Each structure stands twice: as C-alpha cells, then as structure tokens.
CSV table of N, CA, C and O in Angstrom, one decimal:
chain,number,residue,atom,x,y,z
H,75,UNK,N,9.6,9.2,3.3
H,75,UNK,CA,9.7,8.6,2.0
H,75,UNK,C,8.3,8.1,1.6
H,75,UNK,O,7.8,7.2,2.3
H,76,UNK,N,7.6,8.6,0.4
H,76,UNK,CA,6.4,7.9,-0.2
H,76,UNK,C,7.1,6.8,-0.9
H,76,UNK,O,8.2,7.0,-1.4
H,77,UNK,N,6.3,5.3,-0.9
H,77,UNK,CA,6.0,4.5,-1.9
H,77,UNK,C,4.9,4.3,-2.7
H,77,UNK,O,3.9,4.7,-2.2
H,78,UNK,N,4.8,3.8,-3.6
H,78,UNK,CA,3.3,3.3,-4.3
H,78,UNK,C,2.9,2.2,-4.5
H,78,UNK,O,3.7,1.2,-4.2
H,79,UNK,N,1.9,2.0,-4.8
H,79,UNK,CA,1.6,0.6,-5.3
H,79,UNK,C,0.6,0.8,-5.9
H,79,UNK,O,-0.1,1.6,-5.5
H,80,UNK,N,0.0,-0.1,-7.4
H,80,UNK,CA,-1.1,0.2,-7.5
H,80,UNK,C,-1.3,-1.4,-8.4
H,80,UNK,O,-0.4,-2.2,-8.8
H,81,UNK,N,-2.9,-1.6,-8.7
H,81,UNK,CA,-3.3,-2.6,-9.6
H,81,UNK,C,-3.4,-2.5,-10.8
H,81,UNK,O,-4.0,-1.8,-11.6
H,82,UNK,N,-2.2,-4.2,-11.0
H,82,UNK,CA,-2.0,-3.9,-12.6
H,82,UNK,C,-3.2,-3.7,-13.9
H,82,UNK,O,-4.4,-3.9,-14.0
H,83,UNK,N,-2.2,-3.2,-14.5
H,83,UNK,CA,-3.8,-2.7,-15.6
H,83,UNK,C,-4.8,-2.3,-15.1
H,83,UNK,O,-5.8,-2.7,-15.6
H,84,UNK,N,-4.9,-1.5,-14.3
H,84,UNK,CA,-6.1,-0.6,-13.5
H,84,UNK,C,-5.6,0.5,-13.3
H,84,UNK,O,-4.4,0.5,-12.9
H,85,UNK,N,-6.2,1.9,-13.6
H,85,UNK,CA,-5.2,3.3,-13.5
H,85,UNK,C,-6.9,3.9,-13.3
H,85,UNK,O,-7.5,4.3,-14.4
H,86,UNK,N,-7.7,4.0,-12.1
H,86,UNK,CA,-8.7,4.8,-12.1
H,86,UNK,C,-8.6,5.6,-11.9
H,86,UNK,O,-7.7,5.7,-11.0
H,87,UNK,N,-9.6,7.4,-12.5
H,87,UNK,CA,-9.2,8.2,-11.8
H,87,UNK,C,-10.3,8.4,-10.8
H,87,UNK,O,-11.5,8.3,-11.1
H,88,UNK,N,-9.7,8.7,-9.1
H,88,UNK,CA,-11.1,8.7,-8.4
H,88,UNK,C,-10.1,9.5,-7.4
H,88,UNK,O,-8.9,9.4,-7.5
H,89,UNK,N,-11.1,10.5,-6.4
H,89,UNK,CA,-11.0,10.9,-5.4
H,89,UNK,C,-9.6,10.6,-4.4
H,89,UNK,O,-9.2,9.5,-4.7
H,90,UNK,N,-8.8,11.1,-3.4
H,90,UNK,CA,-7.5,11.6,-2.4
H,90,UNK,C,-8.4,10.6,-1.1
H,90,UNK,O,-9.6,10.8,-1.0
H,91,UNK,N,-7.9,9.6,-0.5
H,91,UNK,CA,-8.7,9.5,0.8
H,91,UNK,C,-6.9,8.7,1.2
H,91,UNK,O,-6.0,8.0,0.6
H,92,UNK,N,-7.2,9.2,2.7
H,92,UNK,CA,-6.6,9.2,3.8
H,92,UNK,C,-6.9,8.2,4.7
H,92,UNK,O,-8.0,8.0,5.0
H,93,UNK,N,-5.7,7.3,5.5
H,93,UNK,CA,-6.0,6.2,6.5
H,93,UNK,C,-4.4,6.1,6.9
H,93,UNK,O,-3.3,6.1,6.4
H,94,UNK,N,-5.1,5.9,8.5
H,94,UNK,CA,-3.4,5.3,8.5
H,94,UNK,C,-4.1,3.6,9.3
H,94,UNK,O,-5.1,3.3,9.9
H,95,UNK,N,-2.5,2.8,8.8
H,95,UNK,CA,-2.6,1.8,9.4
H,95,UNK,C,-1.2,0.9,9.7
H,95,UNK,O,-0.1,1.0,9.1
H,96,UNK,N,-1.5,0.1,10.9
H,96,UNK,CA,0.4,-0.4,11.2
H,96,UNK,C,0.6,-1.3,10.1
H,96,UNK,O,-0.3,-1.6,9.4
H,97,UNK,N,2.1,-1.7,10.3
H,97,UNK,CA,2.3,-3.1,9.8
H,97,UNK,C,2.7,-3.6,10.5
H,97,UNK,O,3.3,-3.2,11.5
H,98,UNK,N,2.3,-5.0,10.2
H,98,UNK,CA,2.4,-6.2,11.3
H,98,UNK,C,3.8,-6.8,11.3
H,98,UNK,O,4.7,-6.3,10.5
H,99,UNK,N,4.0,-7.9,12.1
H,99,UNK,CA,5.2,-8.5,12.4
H,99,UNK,C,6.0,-9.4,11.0
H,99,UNK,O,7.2,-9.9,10.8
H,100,UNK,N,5.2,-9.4,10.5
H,100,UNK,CA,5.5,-10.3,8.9
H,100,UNK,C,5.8,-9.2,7.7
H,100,UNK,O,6.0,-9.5,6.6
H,101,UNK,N,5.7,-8.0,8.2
H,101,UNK,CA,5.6,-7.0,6.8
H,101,UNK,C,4.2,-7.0,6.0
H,101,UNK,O,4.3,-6.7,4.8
H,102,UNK,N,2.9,-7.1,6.6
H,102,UNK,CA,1.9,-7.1,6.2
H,102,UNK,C,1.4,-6.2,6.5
H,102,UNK,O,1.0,-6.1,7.7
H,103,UNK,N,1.0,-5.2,5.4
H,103,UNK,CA,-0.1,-4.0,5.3
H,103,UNK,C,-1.2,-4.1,4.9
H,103,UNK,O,-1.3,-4.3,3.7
H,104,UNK,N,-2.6,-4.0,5.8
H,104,UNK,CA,-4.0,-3.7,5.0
H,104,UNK,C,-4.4,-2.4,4.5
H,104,UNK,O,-4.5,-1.2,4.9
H,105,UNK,N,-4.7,-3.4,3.3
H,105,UNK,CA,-4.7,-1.9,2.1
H,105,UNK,C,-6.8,-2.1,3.1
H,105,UNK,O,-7.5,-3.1,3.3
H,106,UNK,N,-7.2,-0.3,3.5
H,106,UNK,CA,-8.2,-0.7,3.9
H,106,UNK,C,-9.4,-1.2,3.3
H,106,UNK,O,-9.2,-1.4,2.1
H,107,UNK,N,-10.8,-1.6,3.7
H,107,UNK,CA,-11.6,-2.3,2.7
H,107,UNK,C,-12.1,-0.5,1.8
H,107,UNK,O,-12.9,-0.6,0.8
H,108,UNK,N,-11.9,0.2,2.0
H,108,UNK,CA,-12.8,1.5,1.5
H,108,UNK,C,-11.8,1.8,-0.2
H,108,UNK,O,-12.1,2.2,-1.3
H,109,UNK,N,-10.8,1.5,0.4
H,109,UNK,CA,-9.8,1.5,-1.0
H,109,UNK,C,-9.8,0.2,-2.1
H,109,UNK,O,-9.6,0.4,-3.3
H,110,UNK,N,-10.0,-1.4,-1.6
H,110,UNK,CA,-10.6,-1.7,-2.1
H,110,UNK,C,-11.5,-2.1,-2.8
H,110,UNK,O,-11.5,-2.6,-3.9
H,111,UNK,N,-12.4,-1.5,-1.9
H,111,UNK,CA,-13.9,-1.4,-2.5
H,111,UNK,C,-13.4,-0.3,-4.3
H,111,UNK,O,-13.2,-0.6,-5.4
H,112,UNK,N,-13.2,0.7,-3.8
H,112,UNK,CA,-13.5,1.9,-4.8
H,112,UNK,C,-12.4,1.6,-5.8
H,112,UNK,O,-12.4,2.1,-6.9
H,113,UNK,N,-11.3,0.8,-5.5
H,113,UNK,CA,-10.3,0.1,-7.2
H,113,UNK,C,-10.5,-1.3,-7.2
H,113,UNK,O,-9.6,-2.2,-7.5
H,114,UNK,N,-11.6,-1.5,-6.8
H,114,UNK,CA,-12.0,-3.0,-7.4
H,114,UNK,C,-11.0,-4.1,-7.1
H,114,UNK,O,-10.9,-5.0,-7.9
H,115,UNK,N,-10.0,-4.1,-5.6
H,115,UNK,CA,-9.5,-4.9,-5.8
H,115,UNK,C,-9.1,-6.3,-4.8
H,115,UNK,O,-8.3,-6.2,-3.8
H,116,UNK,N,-9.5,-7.3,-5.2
H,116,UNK,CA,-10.1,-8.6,-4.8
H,116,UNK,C,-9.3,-9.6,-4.4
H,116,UNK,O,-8.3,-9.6,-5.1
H,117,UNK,N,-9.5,-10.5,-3.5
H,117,UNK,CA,-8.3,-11.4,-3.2
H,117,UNK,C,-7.7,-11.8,-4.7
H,117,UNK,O,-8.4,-11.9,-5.7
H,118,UNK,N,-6.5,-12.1,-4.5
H,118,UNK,CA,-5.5,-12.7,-5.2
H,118,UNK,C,-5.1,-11.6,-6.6
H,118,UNK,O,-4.3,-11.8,-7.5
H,119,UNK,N,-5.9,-10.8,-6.4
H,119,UNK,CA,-5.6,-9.4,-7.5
H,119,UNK,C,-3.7,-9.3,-7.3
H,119,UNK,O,-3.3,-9.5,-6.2
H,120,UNK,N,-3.0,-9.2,-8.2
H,120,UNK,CA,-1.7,-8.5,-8.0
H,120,UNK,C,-1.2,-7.2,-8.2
H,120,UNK,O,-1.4,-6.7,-9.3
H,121,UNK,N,-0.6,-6.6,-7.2
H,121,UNK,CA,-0.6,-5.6,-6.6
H,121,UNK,C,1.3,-4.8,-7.0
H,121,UNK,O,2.2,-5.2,-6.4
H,122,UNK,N,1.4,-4.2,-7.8
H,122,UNK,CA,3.1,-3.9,-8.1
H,122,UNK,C,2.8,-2.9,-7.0
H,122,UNK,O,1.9,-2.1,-6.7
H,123,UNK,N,4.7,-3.4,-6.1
H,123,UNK,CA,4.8,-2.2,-5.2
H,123,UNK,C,6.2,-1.6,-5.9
H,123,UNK,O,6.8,-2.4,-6.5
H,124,UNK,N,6.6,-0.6,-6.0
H,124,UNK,CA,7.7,0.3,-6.5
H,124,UNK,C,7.9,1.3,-5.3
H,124,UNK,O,7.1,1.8,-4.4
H,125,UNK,N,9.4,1.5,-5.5
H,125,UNK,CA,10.0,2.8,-4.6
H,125,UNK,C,11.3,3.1,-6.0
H,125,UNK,O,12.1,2.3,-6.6
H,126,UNK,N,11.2,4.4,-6.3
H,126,UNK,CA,12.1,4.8,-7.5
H,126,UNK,C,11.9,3.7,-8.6
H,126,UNK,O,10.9,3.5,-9.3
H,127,UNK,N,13.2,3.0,-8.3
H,127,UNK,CA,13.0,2.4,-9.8
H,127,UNK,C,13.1,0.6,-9.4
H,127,UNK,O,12.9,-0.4,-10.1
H,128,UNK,N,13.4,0.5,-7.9
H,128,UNK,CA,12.6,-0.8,-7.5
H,128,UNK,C,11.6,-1.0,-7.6
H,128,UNK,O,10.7,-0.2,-7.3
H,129,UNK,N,11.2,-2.5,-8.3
H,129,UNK,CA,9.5,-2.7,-8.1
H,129,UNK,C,9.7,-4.3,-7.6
H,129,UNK,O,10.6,-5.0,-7.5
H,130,UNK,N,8.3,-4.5,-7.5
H,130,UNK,CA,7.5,-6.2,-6.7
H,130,UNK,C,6.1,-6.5,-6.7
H,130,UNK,O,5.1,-5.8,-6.4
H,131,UNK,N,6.3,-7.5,-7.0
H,131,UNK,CA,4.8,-7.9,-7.3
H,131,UNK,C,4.1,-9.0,-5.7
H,131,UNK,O,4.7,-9.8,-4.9
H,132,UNK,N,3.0,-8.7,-5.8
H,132,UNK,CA,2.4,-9.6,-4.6
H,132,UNK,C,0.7,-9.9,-4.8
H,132,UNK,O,0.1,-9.4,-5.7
H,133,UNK,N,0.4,-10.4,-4.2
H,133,UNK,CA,-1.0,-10.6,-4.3
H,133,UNK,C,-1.8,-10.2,-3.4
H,133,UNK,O,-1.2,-9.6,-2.5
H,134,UNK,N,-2.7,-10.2,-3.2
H,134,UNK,CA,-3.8,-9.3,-2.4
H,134,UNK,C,-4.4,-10.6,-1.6
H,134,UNK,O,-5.0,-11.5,-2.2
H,135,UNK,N,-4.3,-10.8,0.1
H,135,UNK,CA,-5.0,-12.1,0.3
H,135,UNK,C,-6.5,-12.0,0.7
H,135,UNK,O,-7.1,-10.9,0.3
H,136,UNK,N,-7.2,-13.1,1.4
H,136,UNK,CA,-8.6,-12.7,1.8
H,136,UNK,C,-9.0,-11.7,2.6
H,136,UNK,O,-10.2,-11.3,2.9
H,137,UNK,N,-7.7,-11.1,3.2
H,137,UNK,CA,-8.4,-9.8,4.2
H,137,UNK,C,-8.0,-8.6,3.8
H,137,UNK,O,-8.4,-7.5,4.3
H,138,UNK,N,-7.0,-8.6,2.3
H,138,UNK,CA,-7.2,-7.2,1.9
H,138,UNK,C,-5.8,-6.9,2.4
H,138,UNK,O,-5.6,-5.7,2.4
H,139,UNK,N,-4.6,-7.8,2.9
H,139,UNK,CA,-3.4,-7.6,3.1
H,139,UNK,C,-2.2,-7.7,1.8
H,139,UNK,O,-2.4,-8.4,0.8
H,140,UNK,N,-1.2,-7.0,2.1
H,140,UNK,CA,-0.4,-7.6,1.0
H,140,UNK,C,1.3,-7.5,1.8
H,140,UNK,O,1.5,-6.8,2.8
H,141,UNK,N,2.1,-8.0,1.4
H,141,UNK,CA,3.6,-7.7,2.6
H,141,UNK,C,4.6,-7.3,1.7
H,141,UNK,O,5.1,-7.8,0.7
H,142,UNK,N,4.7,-5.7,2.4
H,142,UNK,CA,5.6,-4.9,2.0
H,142,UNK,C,6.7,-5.8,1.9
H,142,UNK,O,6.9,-6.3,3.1
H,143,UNK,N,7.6,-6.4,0.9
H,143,UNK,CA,9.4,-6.9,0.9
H,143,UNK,C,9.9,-6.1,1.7
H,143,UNK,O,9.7,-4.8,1.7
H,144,UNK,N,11.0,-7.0,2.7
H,144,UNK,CA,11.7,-6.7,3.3
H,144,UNK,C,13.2,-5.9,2.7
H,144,UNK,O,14.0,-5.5,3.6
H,145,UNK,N,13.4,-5.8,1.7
H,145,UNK,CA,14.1,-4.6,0.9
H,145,UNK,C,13.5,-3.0,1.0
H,145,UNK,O,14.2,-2.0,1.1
H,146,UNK,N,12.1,-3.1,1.0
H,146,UNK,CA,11.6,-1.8,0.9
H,146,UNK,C,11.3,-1.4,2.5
H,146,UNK,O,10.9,-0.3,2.9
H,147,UNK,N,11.5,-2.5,3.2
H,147,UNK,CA,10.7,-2.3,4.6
H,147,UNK,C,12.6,-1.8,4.7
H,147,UNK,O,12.7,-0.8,4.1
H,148,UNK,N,13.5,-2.0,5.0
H,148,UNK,CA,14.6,-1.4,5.3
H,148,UNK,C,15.3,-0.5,4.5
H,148,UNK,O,16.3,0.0,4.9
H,149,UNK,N,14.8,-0.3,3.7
H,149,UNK,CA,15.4,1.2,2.6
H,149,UNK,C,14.3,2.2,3.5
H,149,UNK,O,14.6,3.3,4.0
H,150,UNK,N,13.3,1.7,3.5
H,150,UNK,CA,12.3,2.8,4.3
H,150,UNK,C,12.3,3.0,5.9
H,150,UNK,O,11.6,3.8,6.4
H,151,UNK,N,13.2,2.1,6.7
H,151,UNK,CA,13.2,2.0,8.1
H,151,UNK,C,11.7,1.8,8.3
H,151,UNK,O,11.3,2.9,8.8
H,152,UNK,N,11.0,1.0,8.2
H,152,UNK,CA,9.4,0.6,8.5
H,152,UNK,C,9.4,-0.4,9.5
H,152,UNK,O,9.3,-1.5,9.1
H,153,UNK,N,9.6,-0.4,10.8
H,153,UNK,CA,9.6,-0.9,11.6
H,153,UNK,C,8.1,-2.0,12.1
H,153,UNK,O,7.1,-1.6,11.6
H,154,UNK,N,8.1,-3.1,12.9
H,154,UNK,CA,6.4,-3.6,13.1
H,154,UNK,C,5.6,-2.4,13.8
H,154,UNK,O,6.1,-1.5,14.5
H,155,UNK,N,4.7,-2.5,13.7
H,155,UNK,CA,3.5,-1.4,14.3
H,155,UNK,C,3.6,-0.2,14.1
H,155,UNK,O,2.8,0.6,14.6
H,156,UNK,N,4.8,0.1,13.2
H,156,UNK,CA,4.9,1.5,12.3
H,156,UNK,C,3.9,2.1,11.9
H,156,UNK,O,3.4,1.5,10.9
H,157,UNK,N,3.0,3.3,12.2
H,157,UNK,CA,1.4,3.5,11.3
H,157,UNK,C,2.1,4.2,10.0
H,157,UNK,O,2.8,5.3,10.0
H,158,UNK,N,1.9,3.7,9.3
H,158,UNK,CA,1.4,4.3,7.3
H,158,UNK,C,0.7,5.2,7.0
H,158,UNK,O,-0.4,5.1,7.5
H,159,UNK,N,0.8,6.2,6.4
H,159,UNK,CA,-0.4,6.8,6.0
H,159,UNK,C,-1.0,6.6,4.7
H,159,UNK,O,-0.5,7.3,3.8
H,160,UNK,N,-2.0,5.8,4.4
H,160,UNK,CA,-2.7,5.5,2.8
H,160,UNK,C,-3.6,6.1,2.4
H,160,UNK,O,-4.6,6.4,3.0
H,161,UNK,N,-3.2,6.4,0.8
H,161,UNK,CA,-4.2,7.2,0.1
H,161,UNK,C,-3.4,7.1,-1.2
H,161,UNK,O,-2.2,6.8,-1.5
H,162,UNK,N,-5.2,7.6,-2.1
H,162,UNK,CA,-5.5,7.1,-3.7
H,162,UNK,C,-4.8,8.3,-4.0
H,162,UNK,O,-5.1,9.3,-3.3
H,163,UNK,N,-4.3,8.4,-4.6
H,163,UNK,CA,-4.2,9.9,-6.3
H,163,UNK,C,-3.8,9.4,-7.7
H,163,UNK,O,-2.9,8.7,-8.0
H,164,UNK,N,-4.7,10.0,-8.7
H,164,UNK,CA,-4.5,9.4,-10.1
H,164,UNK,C,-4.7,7.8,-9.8
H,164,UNK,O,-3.9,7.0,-10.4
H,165,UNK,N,-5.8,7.2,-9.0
H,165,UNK,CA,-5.9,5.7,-9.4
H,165,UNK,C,-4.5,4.7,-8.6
H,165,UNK,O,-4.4,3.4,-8.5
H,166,UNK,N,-3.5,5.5,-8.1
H,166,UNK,CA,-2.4,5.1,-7.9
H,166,UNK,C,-2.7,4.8,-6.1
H,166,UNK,O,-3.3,5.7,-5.7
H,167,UNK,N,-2.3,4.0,-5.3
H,167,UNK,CA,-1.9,3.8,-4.2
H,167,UNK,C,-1.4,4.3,-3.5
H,167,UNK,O,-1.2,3.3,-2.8
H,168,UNK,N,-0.7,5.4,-2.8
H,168,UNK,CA,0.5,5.1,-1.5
H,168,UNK,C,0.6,5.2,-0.5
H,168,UNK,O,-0.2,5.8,0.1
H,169,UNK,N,1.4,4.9,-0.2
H,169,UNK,CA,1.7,4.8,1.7
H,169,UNK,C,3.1,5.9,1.9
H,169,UNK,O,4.0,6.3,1.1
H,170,UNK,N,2.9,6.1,2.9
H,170,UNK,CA,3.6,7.4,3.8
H,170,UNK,C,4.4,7.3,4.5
H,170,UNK,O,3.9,6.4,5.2
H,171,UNK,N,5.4,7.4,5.1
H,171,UNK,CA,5.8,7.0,6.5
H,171,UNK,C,6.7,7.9,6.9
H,171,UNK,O,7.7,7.7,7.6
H,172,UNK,N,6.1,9.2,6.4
H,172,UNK,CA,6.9,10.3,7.3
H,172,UNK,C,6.0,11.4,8.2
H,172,UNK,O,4.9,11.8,8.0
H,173,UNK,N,6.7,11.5,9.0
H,173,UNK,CA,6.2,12.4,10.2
H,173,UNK,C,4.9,12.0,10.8
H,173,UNK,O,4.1,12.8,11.2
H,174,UNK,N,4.6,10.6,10.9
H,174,UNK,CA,3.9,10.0,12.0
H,174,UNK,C,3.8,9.2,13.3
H,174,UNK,O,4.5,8.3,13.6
H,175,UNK,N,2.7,9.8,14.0
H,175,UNK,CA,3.0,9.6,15.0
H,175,UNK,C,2.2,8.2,15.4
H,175,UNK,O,2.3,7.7,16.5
C-alpha cells in the first residue's frame, strides 16, 4: 500500500528519488535531509499525510521527522523498524511499504 504526504501549499515539480528508511518505536519517519533540502521543507513546516480519503496534519521537527498516526500505521500494518521506501513524484511525497525487505 502507497501513502502520501506532501507540503501544504507547495506542489513542486522536481525529479523521482528513492530512500528507504525504518520507523521508529513512536511512529516516527525521517523524511531524508535530500528531500528536504529539494521541497524546501523546514522544522515546524506542516506536513498533510493522506491514505485514500483519510488525511492528518503534523509538523516537521528539528531532525526532519514527522509521526505517521497510528490509524495509518495499522490500516498499513507498519510495524517499528519497518523500512519505507521514499520518494518525490509531481512535488508530492510517498512512502511504500510493499515488498521490502
């Protein structure tokens, strides 16, 4: 199952890049600094996460984490130290969580 997320009022169009990364024991994903960097986006920026027609809002802290809700973390079976796979398309965010090892 893909989710998205992306920053409000921000829709850039830039380049596909690939990362994976776990989440931690709190439901915390770092979005990496390279995706940051390239959508401009800075502690306390807010971040909508959506799956279908669920959405949530969060904030971006000083290391570039944000915590997946535990609604989306069990609709997706996202377990801690689950690796993600992240990447940009159309400006948009998402994460992955199928067929990883």
């Amino acid at each position: 199952m893909i989710f998205g997320f992306r920053k409000i009022k921000r829709n850039l169009p830039i380049d596909r890049y690939y990362f994976l990364r776990k989440v931690d024991e709190l439901g915390r994903y770092v979005i990496p600094i390279e995706i940051r960097n390239e959508l401009k986006i800075k502690e306390n920026d807010t971040i909508k996460l959506s799956i279908v027609e669920k959405q949530f809002t969060d904030k971006v802290d000083a290391l570039g984490r944000i915590v997946i809700p535990k609604a989306i973390r069990d609709e997706l079976n996202i377990k801690v130290a689950d690796k993600l796979k992240i990447y940009i398309e159309n400006g948009n965010i998402f994460l992955d969580n199928r067929h990883i090892d």
